[in-house]
Amino acid sequence: MSEMNPFKIAQQQLDEAARKLGLDPATHELLRWPMREYRFTLPVKMDNGQTRIFHGYRVQYNAARGPTKGGLRWHPDETIDTVRALAAWMTWKCAVVNIPLGGGKGGVTCNPKEMSEGEKERLSRAYIRAVARELGVHRDVPAPDVYTTPQIMAWMMDEFEAIYGESHPGVITGKPIALGGSEGRGDATARGGVYVVREAAKKIKLDVSKASYAIQGFGNAGQFAATLHREILGGGKLIAVSDSRGGVMSKSGIDPSAIVKHKLETGKVEGFPGTTPVSNSELLELDVDVLYPSALEGAITGANAGNIKAKIVCELANGPTTPEADAILHKNGILVLPDFMANAGGVTVSYFEQVQNTYNYYWSMADIDQQLDRRMTDAFEAVYTTRERAKVHMRLAAYMVAVTRVAEACKLRGWV
Ligand code: NAD
């Protein structure tokens, strides 16, 4: 799957939903393409005194439901097609959690691991100088993504405000709290994922307080999932976790907070006391109730899907399950909580950040939590109901919910 052009995959997923929904040809064609896209050539003065030229992108996929929203990815492999695909997925993600935003995405082809802080700051400011006239709280609002950070968001906001000579904190989200960032953004993705696991468990009558769970990938999403699963669901036994170096397991259970501490201190999960090693592929096939793929795309494929024993698969990662695997999991009665619904907690709290910035009034963590819970629970309910009614797998059901909402907005505007 990862070898296919990601934008072609995104278009194929839409095509399947469009067929199932009987979408009219004009709306279908409109939703297959970004409505607007920009490419920028960015000269940046490097520390050695030479100027390097970077290539940047911003795609505003569809703004029918509101200003476009989506992260900025800085990656050596970044291409316009990755950005287009991610912008399409942002459109469906915002729609499935019913936040009044469209989808967008941006990026720069670069390797931030080889850049100094000064070079990153100059690249951030160059990007904003190029894109500023297309951004704004009523136009398009970027956020962090792979290899971009709250500090980068802070430089970008500062450059935007310098250009316009006004305060515009809502022009970008994922900012540090001291500059108008929101409470709860750090763990929002995992928190949202655990809320949908709670709802899914009710449907299949699984007692989550006694359920076992395993997590593949132990970064931001995976670590918070480990602790929040127990905290929110009032129990549960963590059986195994893994990162890129390998995994560990214990049938009698792993203390989530202790293994997070171990990972932060040693940089790995290996060697955690009281555990035995488990490979990344073995972890996926363990006999657990809930599996959280939280690493990379393409983890569950046609080759291993038949061996998955979990009752619920909560995709915190983007694209962990191939289309072939999806069909197998569905046939085997496994409830998959698809990525753009399961990991939508992050963009939902980004939206809350934008709202707070606009009002210049800030919510407590309790307010954020309550609002996030409601959005995630409603999204799950809409998708699950569609799954039952249309007799389709969860990912297709999520697409059907999202595409219906975006198509309705396009129609009401008179675009199609
Ligand atoms: P991260 O970089 O913090 O963590 C990734 C983790 O995956 C690391 O522990 C890494 O060691 C591990 N990993 C890498 N390759 C692996 C492999 N082959 N097997 C097992 N583990 C491996 O990233 P993150 O922010 O936690 O994101 C993880 C996934 O969740 C990505 O797909 C990302 O797109 C998705 N996601 C994250 C957020 C968010 O808010 N953080 C929001 C939406 C989606």
Tab-separated table of N, CA and C and ligand atoms in Angstrom, residues 73 93 145-146 185-186 189 216-223 242-245 263 280 294-297 316-319 343-344 346, ligand 1:
chain	number	residue	atom	x	y	z
A	73	ARG	N	3.650	19.282	7.181
A	73	ARG	CA	4.592	18.188	7.367
A	73	ARG	C	5.927	18.593	6.749
A	93	LYS	N	-11.987	13.721	7.785
A	93	LYS	CA	-11.830	13.665	9.251
A	93	LYS	C	-12.644	14.772	9.939
A	145	ASP	N	2.385	18.747	12.199
A	145	ASP	CA	2.267	17.360	11.736
A	145	ASP	C	3.677	16.779	11.870
A	146	VAL	N	3.989	15.769	11.063
A	146	VAL	CA	5.285	15.100	11.219
A	146	VAL	C	6.431	16.125	11.147
A	185	ARG	N	-4.296	19.534	24.176
A	185	ARG	CA	-3.931	19.190	22.795
A	185	ARG	C	-2.950	18.016	22.769
A	186	GLY	N	-2.059	17.957	23.795
A	186	GLY	CA	-1.001	16.939	23.800
A	186	GLY	C	-1.521	15.510	23.731
A	189	THR	N	-5.331	13.072	20.744
A	189	THR	CA	-5.522	12.002	19.765
A	189	THR	C	-5.830	10.686	20.477
A	216	GLN	N	0.897	-1.026	19.406
A	216	GLN	CA	2.060	-1.030	18.511
A	216	GLN	C	2.437	0.415	18.202
A	217	GLY	N	3.668	0.802	18.572
A	217	GLY	CA	4.105	2.192	18.382
A	217	GLY	C	3.967	2.913	19.702
A	218	PHE	N	5.069	3.440	20.210
A	218	PHE	CA	5.002	4.011	21.555
A	218	PHE	C	5.533	5.447	21.558
A	219	GLY	N	4.953	6.273	20.666
A	219	GLY	CA	5.269	7.702	20.622
A	219	GLY	C	4.155	8.481	21.290
A	220	ASN	N	3.857	9.660	20.747
A	220	ASN	CA	2.831	10.515	21.356
A	220	ASN	C	1.501	9.765	21.494
A	221	ALA	N	1.024	9.202	20.376
A	221	ALA	CA	-0.289	8.550	20.403
A	221	ALA	C	-0.269	7.302	21.292
A	222	GLY	N	0.711	6.434	21.107
A	222	GLY	CA	0.756	5.167	21.827
A	222	GLY	C	0.945	5.323	23.331
A	223	GLN	N	1.825	6.222	23.738
A	223	GLN	CA	2.088	6.383	25.182
A	223	GLN	C	0.847	6.897	25.921
A	242	SER	N	5.168	-1.893	21.808
A	242	SER	CA	6.379	-1.982	20.987
A	242	SER	C	6.727	-0.612	20.426
A	243	ASP	N	7.989	-0.458	20.057
A	243	ASP	CA	8.390	0.711	19.274
A	243	ASP	C	9.229	0.213	18.110
A	244	SER	N	9.939	1.115	17.421
A	244	SER	CA	10.626	0.684	16.197
A	244	SER	C	11.729	-0.336	16.486
A	245	ARG	N	12.231	-0.386	17.735
A	245	ARG	CA	13.313	-1.339	18.050
A	245	ARG	C	12.815	-2.719	18.428
A	263	LYS	N	10.326	4.328	28.880
A	263	LYS	CA	10.538	4.727	27.469
A	263	LYS	C	11.150	6.142	27.421
A	280	ASN	N	7.315	-6.934	16.626
A	280	ASN	CA	6.206	-6.083	16.209
A	280	ASN	C	5.109	-6.866	15.516
A	294	SER	N	-0.465	2.136	16.492
A	294	SER	CA	-0.158	3.556	16.739
A	294	SER	C	1.203	3.921	16.177
A	295	ALA	N	1.638	3.173	15.143
A	295	ALA	CA	2.962	3.467	14.579
A	295	ALA	C	2.818	4.011	13.166
A	296	LEU	N	2.899	3.105	12.194
A	296	LEU	CA	2.968	3.552	10.800
A	296	LEU	C	1.868	2.931	9.966
A	297	GLU	N	1.853	3.344	8.688
A	297	GLU	CA	0.881	2.773	7.762
A	297	GLU	C	1.301	1.342	7.385
A	316	LEU	N	-5.054	4.402	15.827
A	316	LEU	CA	-4.547	5.740	16.144
A	316	LEU	C	-3.593	6.203	15.047
A	317	ALA	N	-2.877	5.265	14.424
A	317	ALA	CA	-2.001	5.623	13.304
A	317	ALA	C	-2.853	5.929	12.078
A	318	ASN	N	-2.257	6.658	11.143
A	318	ASN	CA	-2.919	6.882	9.857
A	318	ASN	C	-2.586	5.722	8.926
A	319	GLY	N	-3.608	5.123	8.358
A	319	GLY	CA	-3.416	4.084	7.334
A	319	GLY	C	-2.744	2.802	7.786
A	343	ASN	N	-8.615	8.711	15.190
A	343	ASN	CA	-7.574	9.654	15.626
A	343	ASN	C	-7.969	11.112	15.421
A	344	ALA	N	-9.268	11.367	15.307
A	344	ALA	CA	-9.733	12.735	15.046
A	344	ALA	C	-9.719	13.623	16.293
A	346	GLY	N	-7.244	14.821	17.811
A	346	GLY	CA	-6.235	15.875	17.659
A	346	GLY	C	-6.789	17.082	16.929
B	1	NAD	P1	5.637	9.436	17.141
B	1	NAD	O1	6.734	9.709	16.174
B	1	NAD	O2	5.556	10.189	18.410
B	1	NAD	O3	5.611	7.868	17.519
B	1	NAD	C1	5.713	6.834	16.587
B	1	NAD	C2	6.098	5.569	17.343
B	1	NAD	O4	6.070	4.470	16.436
B	1	NAD	C3	7.509	5.590	17.921
B	1	NAD	O5	7.478	5.003	19.205
B	1	NAD	C4	8.305	4.687	16.981
B	1	NAD	O6	9.389	4.043	17.639
B	1	NAD	C5	7.234	3.698	16.622
B	1	NAD	N1	7.524	2.957	15.405
B	1	NAD	C6	8.096	3.385	14.263
B	1	NAD	N2	8.195	2.363	13.407
B	1	NAD	C7	7.655	1.278	14.015
B	1	NAD	C8	7.448	-0.068	13.638
B	1	NAD	N3	7.805	-0.513	12.436
B	1	NAD	N4	6.845	-0.880	14.531
B	1	NAD	C9	6.473	-0.438	15.743
B	1	NAD	N5	6.647	0.806	16.145
B	1	NAD	C10	7.239	1.655	15.304
B	1	NAD	O7	4.303	9.624	16.285
B	1	NAD	P2	2.810	9.841	16.826
B	1	NAD	O8	2.515	11.293	16.850
B	1	NAD	O9	2.567	9.010	18.028
B	1	NAD	O10	2.026	9.246	15.573
B	1	NAD	C11	1.855	7.842	15.415
B	1	NAD	C12	0.786	7.621	14.368
B	1	NAD	O11	-0.417	8.281	14.768
B	1	NAD	C13	1.121	8.191	12.967
B	1	NAD	O12	0.559	7.354	11.993
B	1	NAD	C14	0.417	9.524	12.988
B	1	NAD	O13	0.130	9.983	11.676
B	1	NAD	C15	-0.836	9.166	13.756
B	1	NAD	N6	-1.500	10.333	14.319
B	1	NAD	C16	-0.945	11.033	15.333
B	1	NAD	C17	-1.602	12.151	15.823
B	1	NAD	C18	-1.042	12.931	16.979
B	1	NAD	O14	-1.724	13.864	17.419
B	1	NAD	N7	0.117	12.607	17.497
B	1	NAD	C19	-2.842	12.552	15.263
B	1	NAD	C20	-3.391	11.800	14.244
B	1	NAD	C21	-2.710	10.678	13.769
